[in-house]
Amino acid sequence: EPEVTQTPSHQVTQMGQEVILHCVPISNHLYFYWYRQILGQKVEFLVSFYNNEISEKSEIFDDQFSVERPDGSNFTLKIRSTKLEDSAMYFCASGGRDRYHYEQYFGPGTRLTVT
Amino acid sequence: KQEVTQIPAALSVPEGENLVLNCSFTDSAIYNLQWFRQDPGKGLTSLLLIQSSQREQTSGRLNASLDKSSGRSTLYIAASQPGDSATYLCAVKESGFGAGTRLTVKP
């Protein structure tokens, strides 16, 4: 069964450093998403991506964040200058051919620890 | 802004019981609602997706209902098992996740 994969599973970085989180969505999906979950808190939407551009983003997704689909399979989230409060689980998800009628499938997440 | 609330926050039941988890949302203009389970330290596993035009969806021992006009959805789990122990989340589009109901099923 197809699944969303994410690497690395755990990333430790120092405050101010740049990190790139990697995701491989399900191959025939067209919509891609990033979410984060701070320990013990709700899942929060960051950004959705379709047709090589951002379709929607939340207030959390400020200039420190960017997303890219560098090739036909990968989908990345970059945080330019990490802060302590960026420590969280980051989940990638992919959906079907439109935003509204297809399930979202989540990856296992990357735990980001900023020290 | 869409607010999603899940009640109860935690639930502990003996094995074999039928149970209902509740999800409410403030903006009824939704396209769909999705139920997930999350095991500790893991990602989210999709359980059921209900389109806004549907009233319910079933998968095995799970049944989810949707009443869009009242802003409510329920997840019914029949004959609960210890393996059902997890946190159950409902989500309304991208921006509206509930905080979840942490379910413990005791053998």
mmCIF file of C-alpha atoms in Angstrom:
data_model
loop_
_atom_site.group_PDB
_atom_site.id
_atom_site.type_symbol
_atom_site.label_atom_id
_atom_site.label_comp_id
_atom_site.label_asym_id
_atom_site.label_seq_id
_atom_site.Cartn_x
_atom_site.Cartn_y
_atom_site.Cartn_z
ATOM 1 C CA GLU A 1 0.000 0.000 0.000
ATOM 2 C CA PRO A 2 1.413 3.417 -0.952
ATOM 3 C CA GLU A 3 2.527 5.604 1.922
ATOM 4 C CA VAL A 4 3.999 8.998 2.640
ATOM 5 C CA THR A 5 7.590 8.836 3.841
ATOM 6 C CA GLN A 6 9.584 11.461 5.732
ATOM 7 C CA THR A 7 13.258 11.891 6.503
ATOM 8 C CA PRO A 8 14.948 12.278 8.857
ATOM 9 C CA SER A 9 12.862 10.819 11.657
ATOM 10 C CA HIS A 10 14.647 13.056 14.157
ATOM 11 C CA GLN A 11 16.632 16.232 13.539
ATOM 12 C CA VAL A 12 18.545 18.117 16.195
ATOM 13 C CA THR A 13 19.789 21.579 15.316
ATOM 14 C CA GLN A 14 21.076 24.675 17.003
ATOM 15 C CA MET A 15 19.080 27.868 17.178
ATOM 16 C CA GLY A 16 19.658 30.031 14.114
ATOM 17 C CA GLN A 17 20.564 27.140 11.836
ATOM 18 C CA GLU A 18 18.690 26.237 8.678
ATOM 19 C CA VAL A 19 16.937 22.881 8.431
ATOM 20 C CA ILE A 20 15.312 21.103 5.527
ATOM 21 C CA LEU A 21 12.737 18.414 6.170
ATOM 22 C CA HIS A 22 12.075 15.906 3.426
ATOM 23 C CA CYS A 23 8.914 14.177 2.325
ATOM 24 C CA VAL A 24 8.027 11.789 -0.453
ATOM 25 C CA PRO A 25 4.265 11.979 -1.034
ATOM 26 C CA ILE A 26 2.161 9.228 -2.544
ATOM 27 C CA SER A 27 3.049 9.162 -6.201
ATOM 28 C CA ASN A 28 -0.261 9.971 -7.893
ATOM 29 C CA HIS A 29 -1.352 12.611 -5.401
ATOM 30 C CA LEU A 30 -1.491 16.246 -6.441
ATOM 31 C CA TYR A 31 -1.947 18.099 -3.134
ATOM 32 C CA PHE A 32 0.743 18.263 -0.512
ATOM 33 C CA TYR A 33 0.697 19.662 3.009
ATOM 34 C CA TRP A 34 2.887 20.406 5.964
ATOM 35 C CA TYR A 35 1.624 20.407 9.546
ATOM 36 C CA ARG A 36 3.305 20.662 12.876
ATOM 37 C CA GLN A 37 2.433 19.407 16.336
ATOM 38 C CA ILE A 38 4.124 20.870 19.362
ATOM 39 C CA LEU A 39 4.345 18.294 22.142
ATOM 40 C CA GLY A 40 0.993 17.907 23.850
ATOM 41 C CA GLN A 41 -0.769 20.367 21.555
ATOM 42 C CA LYS A 42 -3.057 20.304 18.549
ATOM 43 C CA VAL A 43 -1.986 19.527 15.018
ATOM 44 C CA GLU A 44 -1.502 22.882 13.279
ATOM 45 C CA PHE A 45 -1.722 23.520 9.554
ATOM 46 C CA LEU A 46 1.262 25.220 7.972
ATOM 47 C CA VAL A 47 0.861 25.157 4.203
ATOM 48 C CA SER A 48 -0.744 23.423 1.259
ATOM 49 C CA PHE A 49 0.891 23.097 -2.148
ATOM 50 C CA TYR A 50 -0.551 22.357 -5.546
ATOM 51 C CA ASN A 51 0.702 22.655 -9.087
ATOM 52 C CA ASN A 52 4.088 23.881 -7.919
ATOM 53 C CA GLU A 53 2.793 26.727 -5.851
ATOM 54 C CA ILE A 54 1.414 27.444 -2.404
ATOM 55 C CA SER A 55 -2.371 27.248 -2.421
ATOM 56 C CA GLU A 56 -2.940 28.199 1.213
ATOM 57 C CA LYS A 57 -0.822 29.010 4.242
ATOM 58 C CA SER A 58 -1.429 29.726 7.889
ATOM 59 C CA GLU A 59 -0.234 32.583 10.070
ATOM 60 C CA ILE A 60 2.507 30.297 11.380
ATOM 61 C CA PHE A 61 4.026 29.988 7.904
ATOM 62 C CA ASP A 62 5.981 33.230 7.908
ATOM 63 C CA ASP A 63 9.043 34.303 5.936
ATOM 64 C CA GLN A 64 11.206 31.849 7.865
ATOM 65 C CA PHE A 65 9.443 28.951 6.158
ATOM 66 C CA SER A 66 9.490 27.859 2.553
ATOM 67 C CA VAL A 67 8.400 24.804 0.613
ATOM 68 C CA GLU A 68 9.669 23.310 -2.572
ATOM 69 C CA ARG A 69 9.052 20.403 -4.868
ATOM 70 C CA PRO A 70 12.521 20.123 -6.364
ATOM 71 C CA ASP A 71 11.729 17.103 -8.509
ATOM 72 C CA GLY A 72 8.828 14.822 -9.329
ATOM 73 C CA SER A 73 8.863 12.991 -6.036
ATOM 74 C CA ASN A 74 10.216 15.093 -3.174
ATOM 75 C CA PHE A 75 8.489 17.821 -1.190
ATOM 76 C CA THR A 76 10.580 19.810 1.262
ATOM 77 C CA LEU A 77 10.005 22.232 4.115
ATOM 78 C CA LYS A 78 12.812 24.655 4.885
ATOM 79 C CA ILE A 79 13.131 26.675 8.063
ATOM 80 C CA ARG A 80 15.743 29.363 7.473
ATOM 81 C CA SER A 81 16.759 30.340 10.981
ATOM 82 C CA THR A 82 15.355 28.003 13.572
ATOM 83 C CA LYS A 83 14.045 29.202 16.915
ATOM 84 C CA LEU A 84 13.523 27.248 20.107
ATOM 85 C CA GLU A 85 9.760 27.405 19.569
ATOM 86 C CA ASP A 86 10.119 25.604 16.226
ATOM 87 C CA SER A 87 10.734 22.396 18.178
ATOM 88 C CA ALA A 88 7.861 20.118 17.209
ATOM 89 C CA MET A 89 6.832 17.114 15.155
ATOM 90 C CA TYR A 90 6.478 18.085 11.526
ATOM 91 C CA PHE A 91 4.108 16.032 9.439
ATOM 92 C CA CYS A 92 3.864 15.909 5.689
ATOM 93 C CA ALA A 93 0.594 14.803 4.108
ATOM 94 C CA SER A 94 -0.633 14.226 0.603
ATOM 95 C CA GLY A 95 -4.102 14.109 -0.877
ATOM 96 C CA GLY A 96 -5.741 13.166 -4.132
ATOM 97 C CA ARG A 97 -6.764 15.137 -7.135
ATOM 98 C CA ASP A 98 -8.511 17.980 -5.333
ATOM 99 C CA ARG A 99 -8.563 19.467 -1.856
ATOM 100 C CA TYR A 100 -12.092 18.625 -0.956
ATOM 101 C CA HIS A 101 -13.009 15.076 -1.861
ATOM 102 C CA TYR A 102 -9.968 13.037 -1.002
ATOM 103 C CA GLU A 103 -8.493 11.797 2.239
ATOM 104 C CA GLN A 104 -5.217 13.183 3.459
ATOM 105 C CA TYR A 105 -2.529 10.616 4.165
ATOM 106 C CA PHE A 106 0.094 11.543 6.712
ATOM 107 C CA GLY A 107 3.716 10.567 6.962
ATOM 108 C CA PRO A 108 5.288 9.354 10.217
ATOM 109 C CA GLY A 109 6.719 12.789 10.987
ATOM 110 C CA THR A 110 10.087 14.374 11.672
ATOM 111 C CA ARG A 111 10.807 15.327 15.241
ATOM 112 C CA LEU A 112 12.692 18.626 15.174
ATOM 113 C CA THR A 113 14.577 19.614 18.293
ATOM 114 C CA VAL A 114 16.084 23.094 18.386
ATOM 115 C CA THR A 115 18.674 23.633 21.132
ATOM 116 C CA LYS B 1 -12.008 31.097 11.943
ATOM 117 C CA GLN B 2 -12.977 27.442 12.270
ATOM 118 C CA GLU B 3 -12.870 26.115 15.830
ATOM 119 C CA VAL B 4 -13.001 22.351 16.354
ATOM 120 C CA THR B 5 -13.755 20.870 19.765
ATOM 121 C CA GLN B 6 -13.607 17.247 20.817
ATOM 122 C CA ILE B 7 -15.343 15.847 23.845
ATOM 123 C CA PRO B 8 -14.365 14.080 26.006
ATOM 124 C CA ALA B 9 -10.650 14.840 26.163
ATOM 125 C CA ALA B 10 -10.003 11.385 27.591
ATOM 126 C CA LEU B 11 -12.045 8.222 27.894
ATOM 127 C CA SER B 12 -11.317 4.911 29.567
ATOM 128 C CA VAL B 13 -13.571 1.912 28.927
ATOM 129 C CA PRO B 14 -13.446 -1.849 29.489
ATOM 130 C CA GLU B 15 -12.883 -4.069 26.495
ATOM 131 C CA GLY B 16 -16.032 -4.894 24.545
ATOM 132 C CA GLU B 17 -17.867 -1.658 25.191
ATOM 133 C CA ASN B 18 -19.390 0.414 22.424
ATOM 134 C CA LEU B 19 -18.407 4.060 22.606
ATOM 135 C CA VAL B 20 -19.002 7.421 20.978
ATOM 136 C CA LEU B 21 -16.500 10.195 20.418
ATOM 137 C CA ASN B 22 -17.763 13.685 19.675
ATOM 138 C CA CYS B 23 -16.497 16.438 17.421
ATOM 139 C CA SER B 24 -18.065 19.860 16.986
ATOM 140 C CA PHE B 25 -17.127 22.691 14.664
ATOM 141 C CA THR B 26 -18.196 26.308 14.489
ATOM 142 C CA ASP B 27 -18.367 26.960 10.743
ATOM 143 C CA SER B 28 -20.787 24.620 8.992
ATOM 144 C CA ALA B 29 -19.498 25.580 5.529
ATOM 145 C CA ILE B 30 -17.267 22.535 5.262
ATOM 146 C CA TYR B 31 -16.360 20.310 2.342
ATOM 147 C CA ASN B 32 -15.606 17.231 4.374
ATOM 148 C CA LEU B 33 -14.600 15.929 7.783
ATOM 149 C CA GLN B 34 -11.917 13.362 8.402
ATOM 150 C CA TRP B 35 -11.309 11.173 11.456
ATOM 151 C CA PHE B 36 -7.784 10.042 12.334
ATOM 152 C CA ARG B 37 -6.133 7.972 14.999
ATOM 153 C CA GLN B 38 -2.732 8.859 16.414
ATOM 154 C CA ASP B 39 -0.634 6.460 18.441
ATOM 155 C CA PRO B 40 1.884 7.991 20.881
ATOM 156 C CA GLY B 41 4.846 9.509 19.058
ATOM 157 C CA LYS B 42 3.469 8.464 15.677
ATOM 158 C CA GLY B 43 1.819 10.032 12.675
ATOM 159 C CA LEU B 44 -1.872 10.236 11.908
ATOM 160 C CA THR B 45 -3.706 7.302 10.371
ATOM 161 C CA SER B 46 -6.808 8.128 8.375
ATOM 162 C CA LEU B 47 -9.891 6.261 9.556
ATOM 163 C CA LEU B 48 -12.839 7.759 7.705
ATOM 164 C CA LEU B 49 -13.623 10.683 5.434
ATOM 165 C CA ILE B 50 -17.159 12.027 5.261
ATOM 166 C CA GLN B 51 -18.091 14.377 2.465
ATOM 167 C CA SER B 52 -20.341 17.295 3.339
ATOM 168 C CA SER B 53 -23.158 15.728 1.322
ATOM 169 C CA GLN B 54 -22.995 12.473 3.296
ATOM 170 C CA ARG B 55 -24.591 11.626 6.612
ATOM 171 C CA GLU B 56 -22.369 8.731 7.602
ATOM 172 C CA GLN B 57 -19.504 6.454 6.660
ATOM 173 C CA THR B 58 -18.648 3.005 7.922
ATOM 174 C CA SER B 59 -15.441 1.023 8.021
ATOM 175 C CA GLY B 60 -15.441 -2.228 9.953
ATOM 176 C CA ARG B 61 -16.285 -1.491 13.595
ATOM 177 C CA LEU B 62 -16.168 2.259 12.992
ATOM 178 C CA ASN B 63 -19.079 4.447 12.010
ATOM 179 C CA ALA B 64 -18.818 8.182 11.598
ATOM 180 C CA SER B 65 -21.797 10.484 11.246
ATOM 181 C CA LEU B 66 -21.993 14.080 10.171
ATOM 182 C CA ASP B 67 -24.642 16.700 10.896
ATOM 183 C CA LYS B 68 -23.347 19.715 9.060
ATOM 184 C CA SER B 69 -26.179 22.036 10.033
ATOM 185 C CA SER B 70 -25.553 21.547 13.740
ATOM 186 C CA GLY B 71 -21.783 21.433 13.359
ATOM 187 C CA ARG B 72 -21.337 17.950 14.796
ATOM 188 C CA SER B 73 -19.761 14.642 13.968
ATOM 189 C CA THR B 74 -19.561 11.465 15.992
ATOM 190 C CA LEU B 75 -17.288 8.475 15.740
ATOM 191 C CA TYR B 76 -18.864 5.282 16.981
ATOM 192 C CA ILE B 77 -16.575 2.375 17.849
ATOM 193 C CA ALA B 78 -18.279 -0.964 18.319
ATOM 194 C CA ALA B 79 -16.964 -3.755 20.534
ATOM 195 C CA SER B 80 -13.849 -1.855 21.581
ATOM 196 C CA GLN B 81 -10.522 -3.676 21.862
ATOM 197 C CA PRO B 82 -7.267 -2.821 23.663
ATOM 198 C CA GLY B 83 -5.710 -2.199 20.244
ATOM 199 C CA ASP B 84 -8.130 0.688 19.768
ATOM 200 C CA SER B 85 -6.269 2.602 22.483
ATOM 201 C CA ALA B 86 -4.993 5.793 20.834
ATOM 202 C CA THR B 87 -5.849 9.454 20.405
ATOM 203 C CA TYR B 88 -8.670 10.104 17.946
ATOM 204 C CA LEU B 89 -8.668 13.366 16.034
ATOM 205 C CA CYS B 90 -11.249 14.962 13.820
ATOM 206 C CA ALA B 91 -10.272 17.463 11.156
ATOM 207 C CA VAL B 92 -12.297 19.889 9.098
ATOM 208 C CA LYS B 93 -10.258 20.858 6.066
ATOM 209 C CA GLU B 94 -6.641 21.804 6.638
ATOM 210 C CA SER B 95 -6.979 24.383 9.311
ATOM 211 C CA GLY B 96 -9.336 22.774 11.736
ATOM 212 C CA PHE B 97 -7.996 19.952 13.864
ATOM 213 C CA GLY B 98 -9.501 19.083 17.198
ATOM 214 C CA ALA B 99 -7.278 18.450 20.203
ATOM 215 C CA GLY B 100 -8.334 14.818 20.201
ATOM 216 C CA THR B 101 -9.891 12.275 22.531
ATOM 217 C CA ARG B 102 -7.401 9.974 24.230
ATOM 218 C CA LEU B 103 -9.023 6.546 24.387
ATOM 219 C CA THR B 104 -7.871 3.750 26.661
ATOM 220 C CA VAL B 105 -9.508 0.342 26.331
ATOM 221 C CA LYS B 106 -8.726 -1.892 29.290
ATOM 222 C CA PRO B 107 -8.470 -5.668 28.842
#
